[in-house]
Amino acid sequence: MASSSFISLLTSKLSSKSKVLGDPTSPDFVASMARWSNLGVKTPFAIVQPATGEDVIKTVREALNAGVPFVPASGGHSPWSTIGKEGIVVDLALYKGVEVYPQRRLATVKGGTLMKDLQSVLHPHKQFTAVGNGSTVGVIPYYLGGGINTPFIGFACKNIVSAKFINAQGELIDVSETENPELLWGIRGAGQFLGLVTELTIKTYPYSILGNDNGQRMCGTYIFLPTQLDAVCSALRKIAESSQYVSSGHCMIVQAPPDMKQQVLLVAPQIFCSAEEAAVFFQPLIEIGPVQQALVPSTFEKHSDHLDWICAEGDFKRFNQIGLPSWSTENFKRLAELHAELIASCPDAVRTGYTLEWHTPCKAERQMKSSFGHENVDCWLNLLSWYTDAANHELVRSMDQKAQAAMRAGTQQDDFISYTNTTREDPLEYRYKEADRIEGLKKLKKEFDPTGVFTKELL
Ligand SMILES: Cc1cc2nc3c(=O)[nH]c(=O)nc-3n(C[C@H](O)[C@H](O)[C@H](O)COP(=O)(O)OP(=O)(O)OC[C@H]3O[C@@H](n4cnc5c(N)ncnc54)[C@H](O)[C@@H]3O)c2cc1C
């Protein structure tokens, strides 16, 4: 079917609040194409913005009938929600919303709901759930692909209770412990490879679990010079390995603003306790003599406000996260050298940050009925490469690879862990541990998406 006929057909089928955008110069089309990263972005022949769950189903069915390839998009932070002129993007931006069931400790999240939307709606109920470090990241994809990690309640996918799921035949399927339980297992870690999830119901938790009544945690910012790296690593180890308090945080290798000329270590620990207790707990960092420091409270509602700068749209960005069974100071030193090497060879990559992220072991039960399978991973390497010159694609990519290799030095290949929400290049064996898990996922793929309508992954 010609693209113009498909656009007319779809326009006639969808409710009046939906939009079918076929003009790449129209403001709505341009706004939808504005993404977190311009790396690998393709332009479809149309962008469909369904306004209701029924419209999402109709869109998928009409695309399947007409043989038009499509990709769903929620927050647009991945490189996989764009498609070329042969297909359409099903942009869920108009179909969003959160319903909270405070008594049952559940929330239902629709379509393109973003992380900040979820936080803001839960906050008045004094409840929280797993959220990522990015206010504009799409909630559903974050949950489907794992969702790193909340020390009190574990990975996001573990907290999925039920879903409404469209399969490759365009059928809407209810998924829960009682309806299609194998599929529930599958979408808890690999949902984006199996179908389109229009709604997700997730567990919520009272703020009282966090030890206070307003969802508060203490957030530190400690900035060090590279010459202090040994001492910082030793202090970090004490903090991350302590069972005294629940903590998590980042140790970022970045260039310091405003002139971006100096590499620094920005340690941003978060802890659930009073300001006085936090100041004592972070003493090992303070004793090193940070060049700048701050300790401020933050609430769940404002969970990632301090990281809004990494959510900026545009430029070229790669984001890669790998799990680390352990880390060494020597490896981290090498990471700092590689970061410096990157900035020296690509000055336009000056906003790149290589980060070690830790979480104290989760308080909740580790047993996870999910296909994700990384429930014991508490330490992650986050590589955010951010640059502007298209001539540097290959160089930045190769430095990203070197950075991964540096932090994996000393780890057996069988223990390599990659995060499927940020890489699809690495082998399935790194992303889903154990042969049984991969077999289980392949079986589900054959059942729900045998021809690869929703990516060719797992086929
Ligand atoms: C700045 C930033 C911060 C991040 N922070 C964290 C973090 O703290 N923890 C963490 O775990 N991850 C984090 N991530 C990774 C993030 O979880 C993934 O990139 C996530 O997939 C992005 O979702 P999105 O909706 O924004 O992206 P999109 O590109 O819109 O979607 C991602 C994938 O899901 C598919 N998809 C979209 N909607 C649906 C749907 N409804 N049903 C099925 N498939 C769908 C898309 O086709 C695409 O393949 C971060 C990423 C960035 C860029």
Short mmCIF file of C-alpha atoms and ligand atoms in Angstrom, two decimals:
data_model
loop_
_atom_site.label_atom_id
_atom_site.label_comp_id
_atom_site.label_asym_id
_atom_site.label_seq_id
_atom_site.Cartn_x
_atom_site.Cartn_y
_atom_site.Cartn_z
CA MET A 1 0.00 0.00 0.00
CA ALA A 2 1.27 3.48 -0.84
CA SER A 3 2.32 5.45 2.19
CA SER A 4 -0.23 8.23 1.52
CA SER A 5 -3.08 5.67 1.32
CA PHE A 6 -1.95 4.11 4.59
CA ILE A 7 -1.88 7.52 6.28
CA SER A 8 -5.44 8.25 5.04
CA LEU A 9 -6.68 4.82 6.11
CA LEU A 10 -5.21 5.15 9.59
CA THR A 11 -6.51 8.70 9.99
CA SER A 12 -10.03 7.45 9.21
CA LYS A 13 -9.78 4.60 11.74
CA LEU A 14 -8.36 6.35 14.81
CA SER A 15 -10.20 8.52 17.32
CA SER A 16 -10.21 12.26 16.71
CA LYS A 17 -7.57 13.03 19.36
CA SER A 18 -5.00 10.74 17.73
CA LYS A 19 -2.54 12.17 15.22
CA VAL A 20 -1.17 10.64 12.04
CA LEU A 21 1.75 12.78 10.95
CA GLY A 22 2.98 12.42 7.39
CA ASP A 23 4.65 15.77 6.80
CA PRO A 24 8.24 15.72 8.12
CA THR A 25 8.27 19.52 8.23
CA SER A 26 5.17 19.86 10.42
CA PRO A 27 5.83 21.08 14.00
CA ASP A 28 4.35 17.89 15.55
CA PHE A 29 6.50 15.66 13.35
CA VAL A 30 9.63 17.70 14.12
CA ALA A 31 8.83 17.65 17.87
CA SER A 32 8.38 13.88 17.87
CA MET A 33 11.69 13.44 16.03
CA ALA A 34 13.56 15.48 18.66
CA ARG A 35 15.21 12.68 20.58
CA TRP A 36 17.66 12.18 23.38
CA SER A 37 20.40 11.31 20.87
CA ASN A 38 20.69 11.94 17.14
CA LEU A 39 22.93 8.91 16.72
CA GLY A 40 21.44 6.60 14.07
CA VAL A 41 18.09 8.44 13.97
CA LYS A 42 16.06 7.58 10.87
CA THR A 43 13.00 9.32 9.48
CA PRO A 44 9.83 7.23 8.99
CA PHE A 45 7.19 7.95 6.35
CA ALA A 46 4.73 8.65 9.18
CA ILE A 47 4.53 9.05 12.93
CA VAL A 48 1.34 7.84 14.55
CA GLN A 49 0.38 9.20 17.95
CA PRO A 50 -2.55 7.12 19.20
CA ALA A 51 -4.64 8.81 21.89
CA THR A 52 -6.17 5.70 23.47
CA GLY A 53 -5.32 2.06 24.13
CA GLU A 54 -7.87 1.09 21.47
CA ASP A 55 -6.09 3.37 18.97
CA VAL A 56 -2.78 1.65 19.72
CA ILE A 57 -4.34 -1.73 18.92
CA LYS A 58 -5.92 -0.39 15.71
CA THR A 59 -2.60 1.11 14.63
CA VAL A 60 -0.77 -2.19 15.12
CA ARG A 61 -3.51 -4.15 13.33
CA GLU A 62 -3.62 -1.80 10.33
CA ALA A 63 0.17 -1.80 10.07
CA LEU A 64 0.20 -5.61 10.17
CA ASN A 65 -2.59 -5.84 7.55
CA ALA A 66 -0.77 -3.45 5.24
CA GLY A 67 2.65 -5.05 5.84
CA VAL A 68 4.02 -1.76 7.17
CA PRO A 69 6.92 -2.21 9.63
CA PHE A 70 6.68 -0.18 12.82
CA VAL A 71 8.49 0.54 16.08
CA PRO A 72 6.95 1.73 19.35
CA ALA A 73 8.49 4.78 21.03
CA SER A 74 7.91 5.97 24.59
CA GLY A 75 10.56 8.32 26.01
CA GLY A 76 12.83 8.01 22.94
CA HIS A 77 16.04 7.46 24.92
CA SER A 78 17.14 4.34 23.07
CA PRO A 79 18.52 4.05 19.54
CA TRP A 80 15.88 1.42 18.68
CA SER A 81 12.68 3.44 18.52
CA THR A 82 13.34 4.93 15.09
CA ILE A 83 12.71 3.43 11.66
CA GLY A 84 13.44 4.47 8.08
CA LYS A 85 11.04 5.62 5.38
CA GLU A 86 9.74 2.08 4.86
CA GLY A 87 7.93 2.19 8.21
CA ILE A 88 6.15 4.15 10.93
CA VAL A 89 6.89 5.10 14.51
CA VAL A 90 4.07 4.42 16.98
CA ASP A 91 4.83 7.34 19.30
CA LEU A 92 2.97 6.80 22.58
CA ALA A 93 3.40 10.42 23.74
CA LEU A 94 -0.35 11.18 23.65
CA TYR A 95 -1.36 7.95 25.35
CA LYS A 96 -0.06 8.32 28.86
CA GLY A 97 -1.17 8.51 32.46
CA VAL A 98 -0.88 6.81 35.83
CA GLU A 99 -3.69 5.44 37.99
CA VAL A 100 -2.77 4.83 41.61
CA TYR A 101 -4.48 2.26 43.83
CA PRO A 102 -2.93 3.25 47.16
CA GLN A 103 -4.75 0.70 49.30
CA ARG A 104 -3.69 -2.16 47.04
CA ARG A 105 -0.18 -0.68 46.66
CA LEU A 106 -0.41 -0.75 42.89
CA ALA A 107 -0.14 1.75 40.03
CA THR A 108 -1.12 1.30 36.40
CA VAL A 109 1.07 3.12 33.91
CA LYS A 110 -0.11 3.75 30.35
CA GLY A 111 1.82 3.94 27.07
CA GLY A 112 4.31 6.78 26.91
CA THR A 113 4.31 7.79 30.59
CA LEU A 114 7.66 9.25 31.63
CA MET A 115 9.55 8.69 34.87
CA LYS A 116 8.79 12.14 36.32
CA ASP A 117 5.04 11.67 35.59
CA LEU A 118 5.08 8.50 37.68
CA GLN A 119 7.01 10.10 40.57
CA SER A 120 4.71 13.16 40.66
CA VAL A 121 1.54 11.07 40.74
CA LEU A 122 2.79 8.68 43.46
CA HIS A 123 4.21 11.41 45.73
CA PRO A 124 0.88 12.70 47.16
CA HIS A 125 0.07 9.12 48.17
CA LYS A 126 3.39 8.91 50.03
CA GLN A 127 4.32 5.89 47.96
CA PHE A 128 7.30 5.07 45.76
CA THR A 129 8.46 2.44 43.33
CA ALA A 130 11.47 1.64 41.15
CA VAL A 131 12.51 4.56 38.93
CA GLY A 132 15.54 5.27 36.75
CA ASN A 133 17.94 8.19 36.83
CA GLY A 134 16.32 10.24 34.10
CA SER A 135 13.07 12.19 34.44
CA THR A 136 12.23 11.84 30.73
CA VAL A 137 13.00 8.12 30.35
CA GLY A 138 9.93 6.06 29.38
CA VAL A 139 8.59 4.04 32.32
CA ILE A 140 7.35 0.99 30.41
CA PRO A 141 10.57 0.28 28.43
CA TYR A 142 12.66 0.83 31.58
CA TYR A 143 10.56 -1.77 33.43
CA LEU A 144 10.41 -4.22 30.51
CA GLY A 145 14.18 -4.32 30.05
CA GLY A 146 15.09 -4.77 33.73
CA GLY A 147 15.19 -1.37 35.38
CA ILE A 148 18.28 -0.75 37.54
CA ASN A 149 17.79 -0.77 40.66
CA THR A 150 16.27 0.40 43.93
CA PRO A 151 18.09 -0.98 46.98
CA PHE A 152 14.86 -1.39 48.95
CA ILE A 153 12.75 -3.15 46.33
CA GLY A 154 15.12 -4.47 43.69
CA PHE A 155 15.02 -4.19 39.92
CA ALA A 156 11.98 -2.59 38.31
CA CYS A 157 10.96 -5.68 36.31
CA LYS A 158 10.53 -7.64 39.52
CA ASN A 159 7.76 -5.21 40.47
CA ILE A 160 5.64 -5.82 37.36
CA VAL A 161 2.34 -7.34 38.46
CA SER A 162 0.38 -7.43 35.21
CA ALA A 163 0.28 -6.00 31.71
CA LYS A 164 -1.82 -5.46 28.62
CA PHE A 165 0.21 -6.76 25.73
CA ILE A 166 -0.27 -6.69 21.94
CA ASN A 167 1.25 -9.66 20.14
CA ALA A 168 2.43 -9.97 16.55
CA GLN A 169 -1.08 -10.84 15.37
CA GLY A 170 -2.41 -7.60 16.82
CA GLU A 171 -4.26 -9.39 19.62
CA LEU A 172 -4.55 -7.79 23.05
CA ILE A 173 -3.49 -10.24 25.74
CA ASP A 174 -3.86 -9.94 29.51
CA VAL A 175 -0.70 -10.93 31.34
CA SER A 176 -0.52 -11.70 35.07
CA GLU A 177 0.35 -14.49 37.52
CA THR A 178 -2.92 -16.17 36.55
CA GLU A 179 -3.22 -15.25 32.85
CA ASN A 180 -0.25 -16.17 30.67
CA PRO A 181 2.21 -16.44 33.58
CA GLU A 182 5.07 -17.53 31.29
CA LEU A 183 4.64 -14.33 29.35
CA LEU A 184 4.73 -12.37 32.62
CA TRP A 185 8.09 -14.01 33.30
CA GLY A 186 9.20 -13.01 29.77
CA ILE A 187 8.14 -9.37 29.89
CA ARG A 188 9.96 -8.99 33.21
CA GLY A 189 13.27 -8.47 31.42
CA ALA A 190 12.62 -8.89 27.69
CA GLY A 191 9.15 -7.42 27.05
CA GLN A 192 10.25 -5.08 24.28
CA PHE A 193 11.36 -8.08 22.19
CA LEU A 194 8.03 -9.90 22.51
CA GLY A 195 5.29 -7.34 21.81
CA LEU A 196 3.91 -3.90 22.55
CA VAL A 197 2.84 -3.26 26.14
CA THR A 198 0.03 -0.70 26.34
CA GLU A 199 -0.34 -0.80 30.14
CA LEU A 200 1.77 -2.02 33.00
CA THR A 201 0.61 -2.49 36.58
CA ILE A 202 3.44 -2.25 39.08
CA LYS A 203 3.89 -2.56 42.83
CA THR A 204 4.20 0.56 44.95
CA TYR A 205 5.56 0.91 48.48
CA PRO A 206 4.92 3.30 51.38
CA TYR A 207 7.53 5.95 52.11
CA SER A 208 7.74 4.55 55.65
CA ILE A 209 9.97 1.76 54.25
CA LEU A 210 12.55 4.46 53.53
CA GLY A 211 12.61 5.35 57.21
CA ASN A 212 10.76 8.66 56.95
CA ASP A 213 7.42 10.06 55.93
CA ASN A 214 8.33 12.15 52.90
CA GLY A 215 10.36 9.82 50.68
CA GLN A 216 13.53 11.63 51.63
CA ARG A 217 17.11 10.60 51.06
CA MET A 218 20.32 12.54 51.57
CA CYS A 219 22.30 13.29 48.40
CA GLY A 220 25.98 14.14 48.59
CA THR A 221 28.17 15.78 45.96
CA TYR A 222 31.92 15.47 46.51
CA ILE A 223 34.34 16.60 43.83
CA PHE A 224 37.92 15.33 43.77
CA LEU A 225 40.99 15.72 41.61
CA PRO A 226 42.33 12.70 39.69
CA THR A 227 45.36 12.68 42.01
CA GLN A 228 42.97 11.67 44.83
CA LEU A 229 41.66 8.62 42.93
CA ASP A 230 43.26 5.95 45.16
CA ALA A 231 41.83 7.47 48.31
CA VAL A 232 38.41 7.98 46.69
CA CYS A 233 38.24 4.33 45.60
CA SER A 234 39.15 3.16 49.07
CA ALA A 235 36.48 5.40 50.68
CA LEU A 236 33.89 4.33 48.13
CA ARG A 237 34.52 0.70 48.91
CA LYS A 238 33.88 1.36 52.60
CA ILE A 239 30.60 3.14 51.81
CA ALA A 240 29.32 0.70 49.17
CA GLU A 241 30.14 -2.38 51.21
CA SER A 242 28.78 -1.12 54.51
CA SER A 243 25.58 -2.70 55.74
CA GLN A 244 24.99 0.11 58.25
CA TYR A 245 22.71 2.10 55.92
CA VAL A 246 21.10 1.57 52.55
CA SER A 247 23.02 3.61 50.02
CA SER A 248 23.62 3.89 46.32
CA GLY A 249 25.40 6.36 44.13
CA HIS A 250 27.68 7.29 41.30
CA CYS A 251 31.37 7.95 40.99
CA MET A 252 31.67 9.85 37.72
CA ILE A 253 34.77 10.68 35.72
CA VAL A 254 33.86 13.97 34.01
CA GLN A 255 35.28 17.29 32.94
CA ALA A 256 34.45 20.02 35.46
CA PRO A 257 32.34 22.98 34.41
CA PRO A 258 32.47 25.85 33.71
CA ASP A 259 35.54 25.65 31.45
CA MET A 260 35.49 21.82 31.08
CA LYS A 261 39.31 21.80 31.02
CA GLN A 262 39.93 19.73 34.16
CA GLN A 263 39.07 16.06 34.67
CA VAL A 264 37.49 15.42 38.08
CA LEU A 265 35.90 12.61 40.06
CA LEU A 266 32.36 13.55 41.01
CA VAL A 267 31.13 11.26 43.76
CA ALA A 268 27.37 11.46 44.28
CA PRO A 269 26.33 9.10 47.07
CA GLN A 270 22.73 8.80 48.25
CA ILE A 271 21.71 7.45 51.60
CA PHE A 272 18.53 6.88 53.57
CA CYS A 273 19.13 8.41 57.01
CA SER A 274 19.22 11.81 58.71
CA ALA A 275 21.53 14.63 57.58
CA GLU A 276 23.67 14.17 60.71
CA GLU A 277 24.03 10.43 60.17
CA ALA A 278 24.86 10.98 56.48
CA ALA A 279 27.58 13.48 57.35
CA VAL A 280 29.18 10.89 59.64
CA PHE A 281 28.76 8.05 57.15
CA PHE A 282 30.37 10.07 54.33
CA GLN A 283 33.30 11.03 56.59
CA PRO A 284 35.75 8.77 54.68
CA LEU A 285 35.08 10.92 51.59
CA ILE A 286 35.20 14.22 53.47
CA GLU A 287 38.54 13.33 55.08
CA ILE A 288 40.17 13.05 51.65
CA GLY A 289 39.55 16.78 51.15
CA PRO A 290 37.13 17.26 48.27
CA VAL A 291 37.62 20.46 46.28
CA GLN A 292 33.88 21.04 46.54
CA GLN A 293 31.18 19.39 48.61
CA ALA A 294 27.47 19.53 49.40
CA LEU A 295 24.93 17.41 51.22
CA VAL A 296 21.26 18.09 50.56
CA PRO A 297 17.97 16.26 51.10
CA SER A 298 15.86 15.18 48.14
CA THR A 299 12.46 13.51 47.87
CA PHE A 300 11.20 10.73 45.63
CA GLU A 301 9.23 13.27 43.59
CA LYS A 302 12.50 15.00 42.71
CA HIS A 303 14.41 11.74 42.35
CA SER A 304 16.43 12.66 39.25
CA ASP A 305 16.06 16.45 39.06
CA HIS A 306 19.79 16.85 39.71
CA LEU A 307 20.45 14.78 36.57
CA ASP A 308 18.16 16.72 34.22
CA TRP A 309 21.26 17.85 32.30
CA ILE A 310 21.89 14.29 31.04
CA CYS A 311 18.35 14.18 29.61
CA ALA A 312 18.98 17.06 27.20
CA GLU A 313 17.83 16.25 23.66
CA GLY A 314 20.07 16.35 20.60
CA ASP A 315 23.80 15.94 19.82
CA PHE A 316 25.25 12.44 19.50
CA LYS A 317 25.07 10.26 22.59
CA ARG A 318 25.69 6.63 23.37
CA PHE A 319 24.67 5.14 26.69
CA ASN A 320 25.96 1.77 27.68
CA GLN A 321 25.64 -0.04 31.00
CA ILE A 322 27.43 -3.24 31.94
CA GLY A 323 27.22 -5.14 35.20
CA LEU A 324 30.37 -5.70 37.23
CA PRO A 325 30.70 -8.68 39.57
CA SER A 326 33.52 -6.70 41.19
CA TRP A 327 35.75 -3.68 40.45
CA SER A 328 39.33 -2.74 41.20
CA THR A 329 41.08 0.58 41.72
CA GLU A 330 43.52 -0.36 38.96
CA ASN A 331 40.67 -0.85 36.49
CA PHE A 332 39.08 2.42 37.55
CA LYS A 333 42.41 4.23 37.03
CA ARG A 334 42.58 2.86 33.51
CA LEU A 335 39.00 4.08 32.98
CA ALA A 336 40.07 7.60 33.99
CA GLU A 337 42.99 7.42 31.55
CA LEU A 338 40.70 6.34 28.74
CA HIS A 339 38.31 9.19 29.53
CA ALA A 340 41.21 11.65 29.35
CA GLU A 341 42.39 10.08 26.08
CA LEU A 342 38.91 10.45 24.58
CA ILE A 343 38.64 14.13 25.50
CA ALA A 344 42.16 14.79 24.17
CA SER A 345 41.36 13.19 20.79
CA CYS A 346 37.74 14.42 20.53
CA PRO A 347 37.36 17.78 22.26
CA ASP A 348 33.71 17.77 21.16
CA ALA A 349 33.17 14.78 23.51
CA VAL A 350 33.87 16.97 26.52
CA ARG A 351 30.52 16.21 28.17
CA THR A 352 31.24 12.47 28.23
CA GLY A 353 31.05 10.81 31.65
CA TYR A 354 32.28 7.35 32.64
CA THR A 355 30.62 6.28 35.87
CA LEU A 356 30.73 3.54 38.45
CA GLU A 357 27.29 3.03 40.01
CA TRP A 358 26.71 1.03 43.18
CA HIS A 359 23.74 -0.09 45.23
CA THR A 360 23.99 -1.71 48.61
CA PRO A 361 22.55 -5.20 48.35
CA CYS A 362 18.77 -5.13 47.99
CA LYS A 363 16.79 -5.48 51.20
CA ALA A 364 13.98 -7.34 49.41
CA GLU A 365 14.15 -11.03 48.71
CA ARG A 366 16.60 -11.77 45.89
CA GLN A 367 14.42 -14.45 44.36
CA MET A 368 13.14 -12.96 41.12
CA LYS A 369 10.62 -14.69 38.89
CA SER A 370 11.86 -12.84 35.86
CA SER A 371 13.73 -13.40 32.64
CA PHE A 372 16.10 -10.55 33.57
CA GLY A 373 18.23 -12.66 35.86
CA HIS A 374 20.73 -10.08 37.15
CA GLU A 375 19.23 -9.79 40.61
CA ASN A 376 22.62 -10.14 42.30
CA VAL A 377 24.31 -7.39 40.34
CA ASP A 378 24.82 -4.33 42.55
CA CYS A 379 27.56 -2.57 40.62
CA TRP A 380 27.28 -1.12 37.11
CA LEU A 381 29.55 0.76 34.73
CA ASN A 382 27.64 3.55 32.97
CA LEU A 383 29.29 4.93 29.86
CA LEU A 384 27.65 8.10 28.62
CA SER A 385 29.49 9.25 25.51
CA TRP A 386 28.30 12.70 24.41
CA TYR A 387 29.75 14.44 21.38
CA THR A 388 28.80 16.67 18.47
CA ASP A 389 31.07 15.82 15.52
CA ALA A 390 29.74 13.04 13.24
CA ALA A 391 33.33 12.33 12.15
CA ASN A 392 33.94 10.91 15.64
CA HIS A 393 31.32 8.11 15.63
CA GLU A 394 33.87 5.32 15.25
CA LEU A 395 36.43 6.76 17.64
CA VAL A 396 33.87 7.30 20.40
CA ARG A 397 32.49 3.80 19.86
CA SER A 398 35.95 2.24 20.10
CA MET A 399 36.74 4.17 23.30
CA ASP A 400 33.45 2.93 24.74
CA GLN A 401 34.55 -0.63 23.94
CA LYS A 402 37.96 -0.05 25.50
CA ALA A 403 36.33 1.37 28.63
CA GLN A 404 34.18 -1.74 28.98
CA ALA A 405 37.23 -3.98 28.48
CA ALA A 406 39.19 -2.01 31.09
CA MET A 407 36.53 -2.46 33.75
CA ARG A 408 36.09 -6.14 32.81
CA ALA A 409 39.81 -6.87 33.18
CA GLY A 410 40.16 -9.83 35.54
CA THR A 411 36.56 -11.00 35.00
CA GLN A 412 35.98 -14.33 33.24
CA GLN A 413 34.06 -13.98 29.97
CA ASP A 414 31.33 -16.29 31.33
CA ASP A 415 30.67 -13.66 33.98
CA PHE A 416 30.28 -10.72 31.57
CA ILE A 417 26.99 -8.89 32.14
CA SER A 418 25.42 -6.50 29.65
CA TYR A 419 22.25 -4.53 30.16
CA THR A 420 19.77 -5.25 27.41
CA ASN A 421 18.11 -1.83 27.85
CA THR A 422 21.30 -0.16 26.65
CA THR A 423 22.98 -2.69 24.37
CA ARG A 424 21.72 -5.12 21.78
CA GLU A 425 25.17 -5.64 20.27
CA ASP A 426 26.46 -7.92 23.00
CA PRO A 427 25.66 -11.65 22.89
CA LEU A 428 22.44 -12.86 24.48
CA GLU A 429 24.60 -14.84 26.92
CA TYR A 430 25.89 -11.60 28.44
CA ARG A 431 22.41 -10.12 28.66
CA TYR A 432 20.45 -13.12 29.93
CA LYS A 433 22.43 -15.49 32.11
CA GLU A 434 21.96 -19.27 31.90
CA ALA A 435 20.97 -21.38 28.90
CA ASP A 436 17.53 -22.22 30.35
CA ARG A 437 16.61 -18.57 30.53
CA ILE A 438 17.59 -17.95 26.91
CA GLU A 439 15.72 -21.08 25.80
CA GLY A 440 12.63 -19.93 27.71
CA LEU A 441 12.75 -16.53 26.03
CA LYS A 442 13.23 -18.04 22.56
CA LYS A 443 10.21 -20.25 23.14
CA LEU A 444 8.09 -17.21 24.05
CA LYS A 445 9.37 -15.36 21.00
CA LYS A 446 8.27 -18.23 18.76
CA GLU A 447 4.85 -18.19 20.37
CA PHE A 448 4.13 -14.46 20.46
CA ASP A 449 6.28 -12.98 17.68
CA PRO A 450 7.50 -15.79 15.41
CA THR A 451 8.44 -13.56 12.45
CA GLY A 452 10.14 -10.76 14.37
CA VAL A 453 7.59 -7.96 14.09
CA PHE A 454 8.96 -6.62 17.40
CA THR A 455 12.68 -6.86 16.57
CA LYS A 456 14.57 -9.97 15.42
CA GLU A 457 16.04 -10.43 18.91
CA LEU A 458 15.63 -13.98 20.32
CA LEU A 459 14.75 -15.52 16.94
C1 LIG B 1 19.64 9.69 30.33
C2 LIG B 1 19.32 8.25 30.57
C3 LIG B 1 19.18 7.78 31.87
C4 LIG B 1 18.88 6.43 32.10
N1 LIG B 1 18.81 5.97 33.38
C5 LIG B 1 18.57 4.67 33.60
C6 LIG B 1 18.53 4.14 34.93
O1 LIG B 1 18.75 4.86 35.91
N2 LIG B 1 18.28 2.83 35.10
C7 LIG B 1 18.04 2.02 34.02
O2 LIG B 1 17.77 0.84 34.23
N3 LIG B 1 18.07 2.47 32.76
C8 LIG B 1 18.35 3.77 32.53
N4 LIG B 1 18.42 4.22 31.25
C9 LIG B 1 18.18 3.28 30.16
C10 LIG B 1 16.70 3.23 29.84
O3 LIG B 1 16.05 2.43 30.80
C11 LIG B 1 16.44 2.62 28.47
O4 LIG B 1 17.15 3.35 27.51
C12 LIG B 1 14.96 2.62 28.14
O5 LIG B 1 14.69 1.59 27.22
C13 LIG B 1 14.52 3.93 27.54
O6 LIG B 1 13.14 3.96 27.40
P1 LIG B 1 12.49 5.10 26.51
O7 LIG B 1 11.02 4.91 26.54
O8 LIG B 1 13.00 6.41 26.93
O9 LIG B 1 13.07 4.77 25.08
P2 LIG B 1 12.41 4.34 23.70
O10 LIG B 1 13.53 4.49 22.73
O11 LIG B 1 11.15 5.07 23.42
O12 LIG B 1 12.07 2.81 23.88
C14 LIG B 1 13.06 1.83 24.19
C15 LIG B 1 12.75 0.49 23.49
O13 LIG B 1 11.48 0.00 23.93
C16 LIG B 1 10.57 -0.12 22.83
N5 LIG B 1 9.27 0.32 23.33
C17 LIG B 1 8.88 1.59 23.56
N6 LIG B 1 7.64 1.58 24.10
C18 LIG B 1 7.26 0.28 24.19
C19 LIG B 1 6.09 -0.38 24.66
N7 LIG B 1 5.09 0.32 25.15
N8 LIG B 1 6.03 -1.74 24.61
C20 LIG B 1 7.08 -2.45 24.12
N9 LIG B 1 8.21 -1.88 23.65
C21 LIG B 1 8.31 -0.53 23.70
C22 LIG B 1 11.14 0.76 21.74
O14 LIG B 1 10.75 0.33 20.44
C23 LIG B 1 12.64 0.60 21.96
O15 LIG B 1 13.08 -0.62 21.41
C24 LIG B 1 18.71 5.56 30.99
C25 LIG B 1 18.85 6.03 29.69
C26 LIG B 1 19.17 7.35 29.49
C27 LIG B 1 19.37 7.82 28.08
#
